[in-house]
Amino acid sequence: MTTSPHVHDLGMPGTPIDARIQQAIADSVETQGEKQAALKAKDMKTDQEVRWCPGCGDYVILNAVQSFLPSLGIAREDMVIVSGIGCSSRFPYYMNTYGMHSIHGRAPAIATGLAASRPDLSVWVVTGDGDALSIGGNHLIHALRRNVDMTILLFNNRIYGLTKGQYSPTSEVGKVTKSTPMGSLDHPFNPVSLALGADATFVGRAMDSDRKGLTEVLRQAAEHRGTALVEIYQNCNIFNDGAFDLLKDPATGPTWTIPLRHGEPLVFGPDGASCVVRDEFGGLRVAETNQVDASEIVVHDATREDPSYAFALSRLSSQDLRYTPMGVFRSVSKPTYDRMMLDQLEEARTQGPGDLEALLAGTDTWTVSA
Amino acid sequence: MTALEPTTTPGSSAPGGLVKSVVELDRVVIRLAGDSGDGMQLTGNRFTSETASFGNDLSTLPNFPAEIRAPTGTLPGVSSFQLHFADHDIMTPGDAPDVLVAMNPAALKANLGDLPGGGLVIADSDEFTPRNLAKVGYATNPLEDGSLDGWQVVAVPLTSMTLEALADSGLGKKEAERSKNMFTLGLLSWMYHRPTEGTVRFLERQFRRKPGIAAANIAAFRAGYNYGETTEAFAVSYEIKPAPMPPGRYRNISGNQALALGLVAAGQRSGLPVFLGAYPITPASDILHELSRHKAFGVRTFQAEDEIAGIGAALGASFGGALGITTTSGPGVSLKSEALGLAVMTELPLVVVDVQRGGPSTGLPTKTEQSDLLQAMFGRNGEAPLPVIAPRSPGDCFDAALEAARIALKYRTPVMLLSDGYLANGAEPWAVPAVDELPDLRVEFATEPNGAAADGTPEFLPYLRDPETLARPWAVPGTAGMQHRIGGLEKADKSGNISYDPANHDLMTRLRQAKVDGIAADIPPTDVDDPDGDARVAVIGWGSTYGPIGAACRRIRRSGRSVAQIHLRHVNPMPADLGEVLGRYDRVVCPEMNMGQLALLLRAKYLVDVQSHTQVRGLPFRAAELAAVVQDVIDSTTPTASTGGTT
């Protein structure tokens, strides 16, 4: 093994890693762009055999991610994918980046420590509905409220796949599964509503089979500074096949899907028959386009500071997926946790780097002479 | 008083024309007790600082309830601070106080049982009102009913004298009353000839934004001092000469402070940024507080949403090339277990500090115990060995922290550092170390491929081990060409790919164990203290029992018996020669503040008939009690022919 000594000078401002962070932030665009220019989708693949079930929606997502990542201009070595436990969490093994397949629900916490100490890296979390919303719900909401610079891909298949088919925190009420023979009693989470409740600065939703839409949401998420959450509807063809057919079926999809395009009126359905208008309580409701004045139709604005508009959008859909908005719900700019942490370190160093000798001695010493 | 040979000298004439005498003592134990809101911890800490700067050796035992403010004047609300200081080297905060300062009836009732007959009680007579007496079940006033005849009692109206001293301060009665702890400190400072400048400076600094309060506290402090000088209530003051100590620069330090400074030093000496992920928990939170103040050293502190996120974030930072640290107490370790397993599996450096407290469950949050040893050793699923290190005294927490970081970085492993509540809050004089004499903890990151694929392409094998340490290479994100994936699933040897192969799992399990076991070759041999060289009974301990066991051994030796003290800093792995060392003694006694956890390990590992002596009272051992136990063992050990008996 060849290694180079990691040397440093005591008392110098910062440490080598800190210095590298500063450097990387300073000239990230140019160097990363250069390094990455020639990369293709195949460069993102590893030699590991992909072990999802044939027909799993995860393949589609993996391919989409591998295809669009090179275009982001981030070097492979500067990217880290952290995952939890579950089918989706095998994702890092198939990406030629740095990665950690961690423990159930904890990926956002691990990624937070990594991103907060290495703002130069592009940190991604891949998680599922059970991993992120059940066992790891706490870490998810806290990562979102802190606005740590990371991108969270939440694969939502509305079922526990790896443990072979129990209901998940996004399963519909009454779902009959191995653990709920008479139907589940839990009311499901709407992950987008949950994220917006935590004041997430970027929240999007995409469909596994919609390569174009998925890539567009992922691109915006990747470019966002702060915590970005993308809910990806993902079909589990073994334990919950057809969960999203209402939205995927060309016969029904356009009726029940509300595409979100920033700056465009929220009109959808065959022939634009449906639209979104404000209701009398300050929320939103679906209306028939020909029954309302064009000025009443809401124009989508993902950049609204107040998350209640995006939240109202997320509440249009029911648990059976009718009126499901797809796209970017919210994308606002706020200082990121890692950057602010670095700023505090820099501020603390304005008086000079720490003096260890002085620190150890403290303010009250006495001397015993020989 | 406990002076061995008190010498009385005629004192100077006080302003009132009183002639006061000065008695020289070799050591004294004072316990300050009052309501949680009376500021006893602050008073104790100030008296400790005065004593430290005077040059006595000292040891402290703060003892306070978990409630921030229990109902005023009740027994559960009593907070105390015990300080032992001497003109010689001491090892414990003292078995029992010589002097008890009781700020109210509850403080008297809760602590009187510990004060030996003849001891001095200084009580605030103002607080002994019918209402306060009734709160703790005193039918009559103990200061007047003769029930304290076995002790020396000085009843002093501390509250009203404080109010009187602050009559012109402009403060309201309630505010002025709060300074009674400083009045008391002034009185004690006079009684024990403590230097006072430090306290004045401290008060000025502490209340620099409230000059009125600062002035009032200083006035109360001086009034207390002057009261001592002029009152007839105290005819004697005491002198305890400075203790001889090795030359050098000293400061007073608590265990939590020392531990935090040790972690900062580890960052500086390794050249790595320090990242602490922690969730507030008693009695470990002060480490988080201390580290959060040292951002100028590149120390990042992250107050996580829970214990799991604390260790998770620390491990994430370690993956990124930081010195990852998480600090907690027993209940937090329970929550961190799964992530600890991940750290064992991913073989990343991580320092886990467990400041132990009484358990199980929430247990006794503010009291000390050593009952997390087996949790540290085995409290994870699967075979998940990790090194365990325990400091022996407040100052030693500094060195132990550096040692934990050294092992974590060198062997790429989580290390458990077991402090406890007694070490955390206790304080002692500490020789300030020279920075350039601290261990060099520099590490090498892997930057080049260390293997080749079948087609000859260079590749990085994240689990190709260093043949000597068995540590795996540490390649941090951002290093081109070294991309790799790690995780909790079993790793294939060398490549680190997922492997369910039976033989590989067996190999990897043994490798992880061998790596930790191998550290035994990289630590000092067993620390044995047997000044007579002929001891046949050894007392073995670990962690904070070092002081009480050491003090007990000194007592035993003073009685003419020989005894050996063995103390473990490295609890896992233990020193390589420990089995052989234990075999030299006829009997081995192991005192622990748990139900015999180290004894269990020693018996299992070395087949030695270790006699366990246990106590879980939330307080450190008393040296006298320990000495009696060990003395019984010595006296019941059949003399061999060579040592003979008396005729």
Tab-separated table of C-alpha atoms in Angstrom, chain A:
chain	number	residue	atom	x	y	z
A	1	MET	CA	0.000	0.000	0.000
A	2	THR	CA	1.322	3.417	-0.924
A	3	THR	CA	0.395	6.238	1.331
A	4	SER	CA	1.651	9.722	1.716
A	5	PRO	CA	2.260	11.112	5.168
A	6	HIS	CA	-0.404	13.487	6.306
A	7	VAL	CA	1.766	16.190	7.768
A	8	HIS	CA	0.811	19.471	9.291
A	9	ASP	CA	2.268	22.301	11.288
A	10	LEU	CA	0.890	22.818	14.768
A	11	GLY	CA	-0.480	26.237	15.357
A	12	MET	CA	-1.042	27.024	11.709
A	13	PRO	CA	-4.505	28.337	10.925
A	14	GLY	CA	-6.617	25.389	10.018
A	15	THR	CA	-5.649	21.881	9.201
A	16	PRO	CA	-4.943	20.296	5.862
A	17	ILE	CA	-8.497	19.090	5.451
A	18	ASP	CA	-9.899	22.461	6.378
A	19	ALA	CA	-7.534	24.047	3.909
A	20	ARG	CA	-8.697	21.702	1.215
A	21	ILE	CA	-12.304	22.551	1.974
A	22	GLN	CA	-11.568	26.237	1.565
A	23	GLN	CA	-9.735	25.624	-1.683
A	24	ALA	CA	-12.431	23.399	-3.068
A	25	ILE	CA	-15.139	25.900	-2.299
A	26	ALA	CA	-13.087	28.689	-3.823
A	27	ASP	CA	-12.595	27.064	-7.196
A	28	SER	CA	-15.145	24.307	-7.284
A	29	VAL	CA	-16.806	25.120	-10.588
A	30	GLU	CA	-13.730	25.201	-12.800
A	31	THR	CA	-11.774	22.266	-11.469
A	32	GLN	CA	-14.741	19.996	-11.020
A	33	GLY	CA	-16.035	20.818	-14.451
A	34	GLU	CA	-12.704	19.924	-16.005
A	35	LYS	CA	-12.213	16.740	-14.086
A	36	GLN	CA	-15.672	15.552	-14.968
A	37	ALA	CA	-16.004	16.697	-18.549
A	38	ALA	CA	-15.251	13.384	-20.157
A	39	LEU	CA	-17.353	11.189	-17.873
A	40	LYS	CA	-20.213	9.092	-19.190
A	41	ALA	CA	-22.925	7.027	-17.554
A	42	LYS	CA	-20.732	3.924	-17.619
A	43	ASP	CA	-18.089	5.730	-15.595
A	44	MET	CA	-20.576	5.942	-12.759
A	45	LYS	CA	-21.081	2.163	-12.626
A	46	THR	CA	-19.214	-0.244	-10.354
A	47	ASP	CA	-18.227	-3.844	-10.927
A	48	GLN	CA	-20.851	-4.966	-8.428
A	49	GLU	CA	-23.735	-7.041	-9.687
A	50	VAL	CA	-27.014	-5.182	-9.166
A	51	ARG	CA	-29.187	-7.323	-6.924
A	52	TRP	CA	-32.667	-5.879	-7.091
A	53	CYS	CA	-35.584	-8.041	-8.244
A	54	PRO	CA	-36.026	-8.088	-12.022
A	55	GLY	CA	-38.511	-5.408	-12.973
A	56	CYS	CA	-37.912	-3.300	-9.865
A	57	GLY	CA	-38.386	0.427	-10.258
A	58	ASP	CA	-35.005	0.936	-8.617
A	59	TYR	CA	-33.256	-0.025	-11.873
A	60	VAL	CA	-34.922	2.824	-13.692
A	61	ILE	CA	-33.892	5.292	-11.020
A	62	LEU	CA	-30.317	4.004	-10.962
A	63	ASN	CA	-30.029	4.350	-14.726
A	64	ALA	CA	-31.458	7.844	-14.657
A	65	VAL	CA	-29.067	8.922	-11.928
A	66	GLN	CA	-26.048	7.366	-13.632
A	67	SER	CA	-26.964	9.073	-16.875
A	68	PHE	CA	-27.495	12.586	-15.608
A	69	LEU	CA	-24.832	12.791	-12.876
A	70	PRO	CA	-21.879	13.317	-15.250
A	71	SER	CA	-23.631	16.391	-16.618
A	72	LEU	CA	-23.593	18.003	-13.167
A	73	GLY	CA	-19.859	18.521	-13.352
A	74	ILE	CA	-19.124	16.953	-9.974
A	75	ALA	CA	-16.101	14.698	-9.818
A	76	ARG	CA	-16.826	11.121	-8.770
A	77	GLU	CA	-14.385	11.347	-5.917
A	78	ASP	CA	-16.160	14.417	-4.575
A	79	MET	CA	-19.469	12.619	-4.360
A	80	VAL	CA	-20.597	10.508	-1.418
A	81	ILE	CA	-23.797	8.510	-1.289
A	82	VAL	CA	-25.016	7.482	2.161
A	83	SER	CA	-27.899	5.090	2.556
A	84	GLY	CA	-29.766	3.333	5.340
A	85	ILE	CA	-31.344	-0.100	5.183
A	86	GLY	CA	-33.851	-1.444	2.715
A	87	CYS	CA	-33.930	-2.288	-0.987
A	88	SER	CA	-33.194	1.274	-2.085
A	89	SER	CA	-30.290	1.550	0.341
A	90	ARG	CA	-28.197	-0.849	-1.755
A	91	PHE	CA	-27.852	2.052	-4.167
A	92	PRO	CA	-24.317	3.168	-3.120
A	93	TYR	CA	-22.811	-0.201	-4.089
A	94	TYR	CA	-23.715	0.468	-7.696
A	95	MET	CA	-22.295	3.960	-7.940
A	96	ASN	CA	-18.612	4.572	-8.616
A	97	THR	CA	-18.382	7.264	-5.940
A	98	TYR	CA	-17.597	7.138	-2.251
A	99	GLY	CA	-20.437	5.510	-0.351
A	100	MET	CA	-21.667	4.208	2.944
A	101	HIS	CA	-24.448	1.671	3.322
A	102	SER	CA	-25.220	2.415	6.929
A	103	ILE	CA	-27.858	1.370	9.436
A	104	HIS	CA	-31.594	1.597	9.396
A	105	GLY	CA	-32.916	5.142	9.333
A	106	ARG	CA	-29.659	6.855	10.240
A	107	ALA	CA	-28.357	7.921	6.837
A	108	PRO	CA	-29.438	11.575	7.227
A	109	ALA	CA	-27.549	11.778	10.538
A	110	ILE	CA	-24.380	10.227	9.119
A	111	ALA	CA	-24.611	12.412	6.034
A	112	THR	CA	-25.077	15.462	8.253
A	113	GLY	CA	-21.775	14.807	10.027
A	114	LEU	CA	-20.025	14.256	6.725
A	115	ALA	CA	-21.531	17.279	4.976
A	116	ALA	CA	-21.034	19.549	7.976
A	117	SER	CA	-17.349	18.659	8.221
A	118	ARG	CA	-16.721	18.479	4.463
A	119	PRO	CA	-18.679	21.249	2.721
A	120	ASP	CA	-16.515	20.592	-0.347
A	121	LEU	CA	-18.261	17.282	-1.009
A	122	SER	CA	-21.516	16.556	-2.809
A	123	VAL	CA	-23.419	14.446	-0.300
A	124	TRP	CA	-26.408	12.331	-1.279
A	125	VAL	CA	-28.741	10.217	0.818
A	126	VAL	CA	-30.682	7.356	-0.687
A	127	THR	CA	-33.487	6.057	1.464
A	128	GLY	CA	-36.912	4.481	1.336
A	129	ASP	CA	-40.305	5.113	2.893
A	130	GLY	CA	-39.687	2.760	5.810
A	131	ASP	CA	-36.087	3.872	6.331
A	132	ALA	CA	-36.743	7.615	6.150
A	133	LEU	CA	-40.225	7.938	7.572
A	134	SER	CA	-40.532	5.136	10.107
A	135	ILE	CA	-37.319	4.202	11.895
A	136	GLY	CA	-35.482	7.295	10.695
A	137	GLY	CA	-38.239	9.902	10.800
A	138	ASN	CA	-36.512	11.919	13.471
A	139	HIS	CA	-33.267	12.279	11.551
A	140	LEU	CA	-35.091	13.221	8.366
A	141	ILE	CA	-37.029	16.138	9.839
A	142	HIS	CA	-33.998	17.467	11.680
A	143	ALA	CA	-31.791	17.302	8.607
A	144	LEU	CA	-34.461	19.219	6.717
A	145	ARG	CA	-34.892	21.949	9.303
A	146	ARG	CA	-31.115	22.449	9.581
A	147	ASN	CA	-30.723	22.781	5.844
A	148	VAL	CA	-27.500	20.779	5.660
A	149	ASP	CA	-26.220	20.756	2.089
A	150	MET	CA	-27.311	17.322	0.875
A	151	THR	CA	-29.721	15.738	-1.548
A	152	ILE	CA	-32.112	13.112	-0.193
A	153	LEU	CA	-33.685	10.674	-2.625
A	154	LEU	CA	-36.642	9.020	-0.925
A	155	PHE	CA	-37.778	5.965	-2.899
A	156	ASN	CA	-41.407	5.534	-1.934
A	157	ASN	CA	-42.920	2.169	-2.876
A	158	ARG	CA	-45.490	2.273	-0.072
A	159	ILE	CA	-44.426	-1.151	1.234
A	160	TYR	CA	-41.607	-2.898	3.135
A	161	GLY	CA	-39.868	-4.861	0.426
A	162	LEU	CA	-36.686	-6.224	1.994
A	163	THR	CA	-38.580	-7.702	4.931
A	164	LYS	CA	-41.019	-9.191	2.420
A	165	GLY	CA	-44.151	-7.218	2.346
A	166	GLN	CA	-45.370	-5.516	5.516
A	167	TYR	CA	-47.224	-2.184	5.257
A	168	SER	CA	-45.122	0.977	5.455
A	169	PRO	CA	-45.744	4.465	6.853
A	170	THR	CA	-46.929	5.533	3.394
A	171	SER	CA	-49.257	2.581	2.817
A	172	GLU	CA	-52.911	3.470	2.443
A	173	VAL	CA	-55.296	2.823	5.340
A	174	GLY	CA	-56.778	-0.651	5.159
A	175	LYS	CA	-53.813	-2.149	3.288
A	176	VAL	CA	-53.858	-5.907	3.614
A	177	THR	CA	-50.334	-7.249	4.088
A	178	LYS	CA	-48.608	-10.112	5.898
A	179	SER	CA	-48.648	-8.143	9.143
A	180	THR	CA	-52.116	-6.650	8.607
A	181	PRO	CA	-54.400	-9.480	7.462
A	182	MET	CA	-57.485	-7.411	8.304
A	183	GLY	CA	-56.063	-4.194	6.875
A	184	SER	CA	-53.659	-1.633	8.285
A	185	LEU	CA	-54.989	0.906	10.758
A	186	ASP	CA	-52.291	3.600	10.376
A	187	HIS	CA	-52.970	6.796	8.539
A	188	PRO	CA	-50.112	7.307	6.070
A	189	PHE	CA	-47.609	10.115	5.916
A	190	ASN	CA	-47.482	12.290	2.843
A	191	PRO	CA	-43.678	12.663	2.592
A	192	VAL	CA	-43.899	15.967	0.754
A	193	SER	CA	-46.221	17.435	3.396
A	194	LEU	CA	-43.926	16.145	6.121
A	195	ALA	CA	-40.853	17.724	4.535
A	196	LEU	CA	-42.627	21.037	4.045
A	197	GLY	CA	-43.803	20.900	7.657
A	198	ALA	CA	-40.136	20.718	8.590
A	199	ASP	CA	-39.575	23.842	6.460
A	200	ALA	CA	-37.446	22.020	3.891
A	201	THR	CA	-35.919	24.439	1.408
A	202	PHE	CA	-36.300	22.097	-1.566
A	203	VAL	CA	-39.034	19.520	-2.023
A	204	GLY	CA	-39.835	17.676	-5.213
A	205	ARG	CA	-41.662	14.584	-6.387
A	206	ALA	CA	-41.058	12.396	-9.426
A	207	MET	CA	-42.091	9.054	-10.911
A	208	ASP	CA	-39.579	6.250	-11.468
A	209	SER	CA	-40.811	5.532	-14.989
A	210	ASP	CA	-40.813	9.186	-16.068
A	211	ARG	CA	-37.173	9.505	-16.991
A	212	LYS	CA	-37.447	13.042	-18.263
A	213	GLY	CA	-39.434	14.371	-15.307
A	214	LEU	CA	-37.260	12.491	-12.822
A	215	THR	CA	-34.059	13.815	-14.346
A	216	GLU	CA	-35.345	17.363	-14.308
A	217	VAL	CA	-36.343	17.231	-10.625
A	218	LEU	CA	-33.070	15.522	-9.711
A	219	ARG	CA	-31.074	18.136	-11.567
A	220	GLN	CA	-32.760	20.963	-9.723
A	221	ALA	CA	-32.327	19.112	-6.420
A	222	ALA	CA	-28.625	18.574	-7.090
A	223	GLU	CA	-28.108	22.218	-7.912
A	224	HIS	CA	-29.936	23.340	-4.783
A	225	ARG	CA	-27.752	24.487	-1.854
A	226	GLY	CA	-29.202	23.065	1.346
A	227	THR	CA	-31.237	19.960	2.045
A	228	ALA	CA	-33.208	18.838	-0.954
A	229	LEU	CA	-35.802	16.102	-0.617
A	230	VAL	CA	-37.061	14.287	-3.686
A	231	GLU	CA	-39.831	11.766	-3.233
A	232	ILE	CA	-39.626	9.222	-6.027
A	233	TYR	CA	-42.637	7.003	-6.550
A	234	GLN	CA	-41.112	3.613	-7.159
A	235	ASN	CA	-42.904	0.448	-8.098
A	236	CYS	CA	-42.218	-2.711	-6.066
A	237	ASN	CA	-43.322	-5.310	-8.563
A	238	ILE	CA	-43.101	-8.113	-6.007
A	239	PHE	CA	-44.966	-6.847	-2.961
A	240	ASN	CA	-46.928	-3.804	-4.130
A	241	ASP	CA	-47.125	-4.053	-7.890
A	242	GLY	CA	-49.096	-1.364	-9.633
A	243	ALA	CA	-49.132	0.979	-6.641
A	244	PHE	CA	-48.804	3.982	-8.931
A	245	ASP	CA	-50.724	2.710	-11.949
A	246	LEU	CA	-53.391	5.356	-11.502
A	247	LEU	CA	-50.745	7.955	-12.332
A	248	LYS	CA	-48.788	5.860	-14.859
A	249	ASP	CA	-51.684	4.574	-16.928
A	250	PRO	CA	-52.080	6.842	-19.998
A	251	ALA	CA	-55.822	6.487	-19.584
A	252	THR	CA	-55.963	7.821	-16.038
A	253	GLY	CA	-52.585	9.504	-15.433
A	254	PRO	CA	-53.312	12.887	-17.027
A	255	THR	CA	-56.585	13.147	-15.101
A	256	TRP	CA	-54.988	12.701	-11.704
A	257	THR	CA	-51.526	14.179	-12.181
A	258	ILE	CA	-50.910	17.886	-11.555
A	259	PRO	CA	-47.611	18.795	-13.250
A	260	LEU	CA	-45.808	21.589	-11.437
A	261	ARG	CA	-44.000	24.069	-13.672
A	262	HIS	CA	-42.613	27.175	-12.083
A	263	GLY	CA	-44.300	30.289	-13.444
A	264	GLU	CA	-47.074	28.413	-15.247
A	265	PRO	CA	-50.768	28.196	-14.299
A	266	LEU	CA	-51.769	24.977	-12.581
A	267	VAL	CA	-53.974	23.586	-15.332
A	268	PHE	CA	-54.043	19.816	-15.936
A	269	GLY	CA	-56.105	16.877	-17.095
A	270	PRO	CA	-57.226	15.942	-20.604
A	271	ASP	CA	-57.688	19.172	-22.572
A	272	GLY	CA	-56.723	21.139	-19.464
A	273	ALA	CA	-60.120	20.459	-17.992
A	274	SER	CA	-58.965	20.850	-14.398
A	275	CYS	CA	-57.120	23.553	-12.579
A	276	VAL	CA	-56.053	24.663	-9.098
A	277	VAL	CA	-57.634	27.708	-7.444
A	278	ARG	CA	-57.591	29.195	-3.966
A	279	ASP	CA	-60.258	28.064	-1.569
A	280	GLU	CA	-62.083	30.252	0.913
A	281	PHE	CA	-59.756	29.258	3.795
A	282	GLY	CA	-56.536	30.341	2.129
A	283	GLY	CA	-55.739	26.840	0.925
A	284	LEU	CA	-56.058	25.344	-2.545
A	285	ARG	CA	-58.679	23.234	-4.273
A	286	VAL	CA	-59.176	21.626	-7.654
A	287	ALA	CA	-61.754	23.224	-9.930
A	288	GLU	CA	-63.064	22.724	-13.442
A	289	THR	CA	-61.244	25.135	-15.692
A	290	ASN	CA	-64.333	26.198	-17.556
A	291	GLN	CA	-66.107	27.046	-14.306
A	292	VAL	CA	-63.577	29.633	-13.116
A	293	ASP	CA	-62.128	32.880	-14.379
A	294	ALA	CA	-58.610	32.479	-15.772
A	295	SER	CA	-57.347	35.005	-13.233
A	296	GLU	CA	-58.416	32.684	-10.421
A	297	ILE	CA	-56.101	29.894	-11.551
A	298	VAL	CA	-53.025	29.681	-9.387
A	299	VAL	CA	-49.698	30.271	-11.114
A	300	HIS	CA	-47.115	27.926	-9.635
A	301	ASP	CA	-44.353	29.652	-7.682
A	302	ALA	CA	-41.826	27.284	-6.095
A	303	THR	CA	-39.815	30.138	-4.654
A	304	ARG	CA	-42.400	31.404	-2.168
A	305	GLU	CA	-40.743	31.978	1.180
A	306	ASP	CA	-43.823	30.856	3.114
A	307	PRO	CA	-44.062	27.054	2.855
A	308	SER	CA	-47.842	27.050	3.362
A	309	TYR	CA	-48.540	27.415	-0.372
A	310	ALA	CA	-46.395	24.386	-1.202
A	311	PHE	CA	-47.969	22.579	1.725
A	312	ALA	CA	-51.447	23.332	0.390
A	313	LEU	CA	-50.351	21.917	-2.956
A	314	SER	CA	-49.192	18.734	-1.272
A	315	ARG	CA	-52.567	18.379	0.437
A	316	LEU	CA	-54.487	18.292	-2.851
A	317	SER	CA	-53.734	14.612	-3.272
A	318	SER	CA	-55.574	11.883	-1.447
A	319	GLN	CA	-54.026	8.664	-0.195
A	320	ASP	CA	-55.336	6.901	-3.316
A	321	LEU	CA	-53.174	9.313	-5.379
A	322	ARG	CA	-55.897	11.305	-7.084
A	323	TYR	CA	-54.726	14.874	-7.808
A	324	THR	CA	-51.051	14.200	-7.217
A	325	PRO	CA	-48.775	17.157	-7.958
A	326	MET	CA	-45.496	16.085	-9.590
A	327	GLY	CA	-42.428	18.283	-9.907
A	328	VAL	CA	-40.796	20.860	-7.673
A	329	PHE	CA	-43.049	22.065	-4.850
A	330	ARG	CA	-40.606	24.399	-3.206
A	331	SER	CA	-37.146	25.719	-3.908
A	332	VAL	CA	-36.005	28.582	-1.710
A	333	SER	CA	-32.599	29.840	-0.737
A	334	LYS	CA	-31.479	29.835	2.874
A	335	PRO	CA	-28.003	29.676	4.433
A	336	THR	CA	-26.787	26.103	4.740
A	337	TYR	CA	-25.789	24.554	8.033
A	338	ASP	CA	-22.346	23.439	6.887
A	339	ARG	CA	-21.502	26.852	5.483
A	340	MET	CA	-22.639	28.602	8.657
A	341	MET	CA	-20.595	26.162	10.729
A	342	LEU	CA	-17.542	26.967	8.634
A	343	ASP	CA	-18.266	30.688	9.020
A	344	GLN	CA	-18.283	30.315	12.805
A	345	LEU	CA	-14.927	28.560	12.653
A	346	GLU	CA	-13.528	31.349	10.537
A	347	GLU	CA	-14.972	33.982	12.839
A	348	ALA	CA	-13.421	32.261	15.843
A	349	ARG	CA	-10.076	32.371	14.043
A	350	THR	CA	-10.160	36.090	13.354
A	351	GLN	CA	-8.205	36.548	16.575
A	352	GLY	CA	-5.722	33.997	15.267
A	353	PRO	CA	-5.668	30.212	15.427
A	354	GLY	CA	-6.111	28.458	18.732
A	355	ASP	CA	-3.070	28.425	20.993
A	356	LEU	CA	-2.981	25.009	22.600
A	357	GLU	CA	-0.351	25.951	25.164
A	358	ALA	CA	-2.544	28.806	26.388
A	359	LEU	CA	-5.687	26.693	26.323
A	360	LEU	CA	-4.160	23.986	28.497
A	361	ALA	CA	-2.877	26.503	31.016
A	362	GLY	CA	-6.224	28.270	31.368
A	363	THR	CA	-6.571	31.507	33.278
A	364	ASP	CA	-5.454	30.516	36.793
A	365	THR	CA	-2.134	28.781	37.156
A	366	TRP	CA	0.458	28.654	39.877
A	367	THR	CA	4.023	27.576	39.686
A	368	VAL	CA	5.853	25.234	42.016
A	369	SER	CA	9.553	25.855	41.847
A	370	ALA	CA	12.209	23.250	42.376
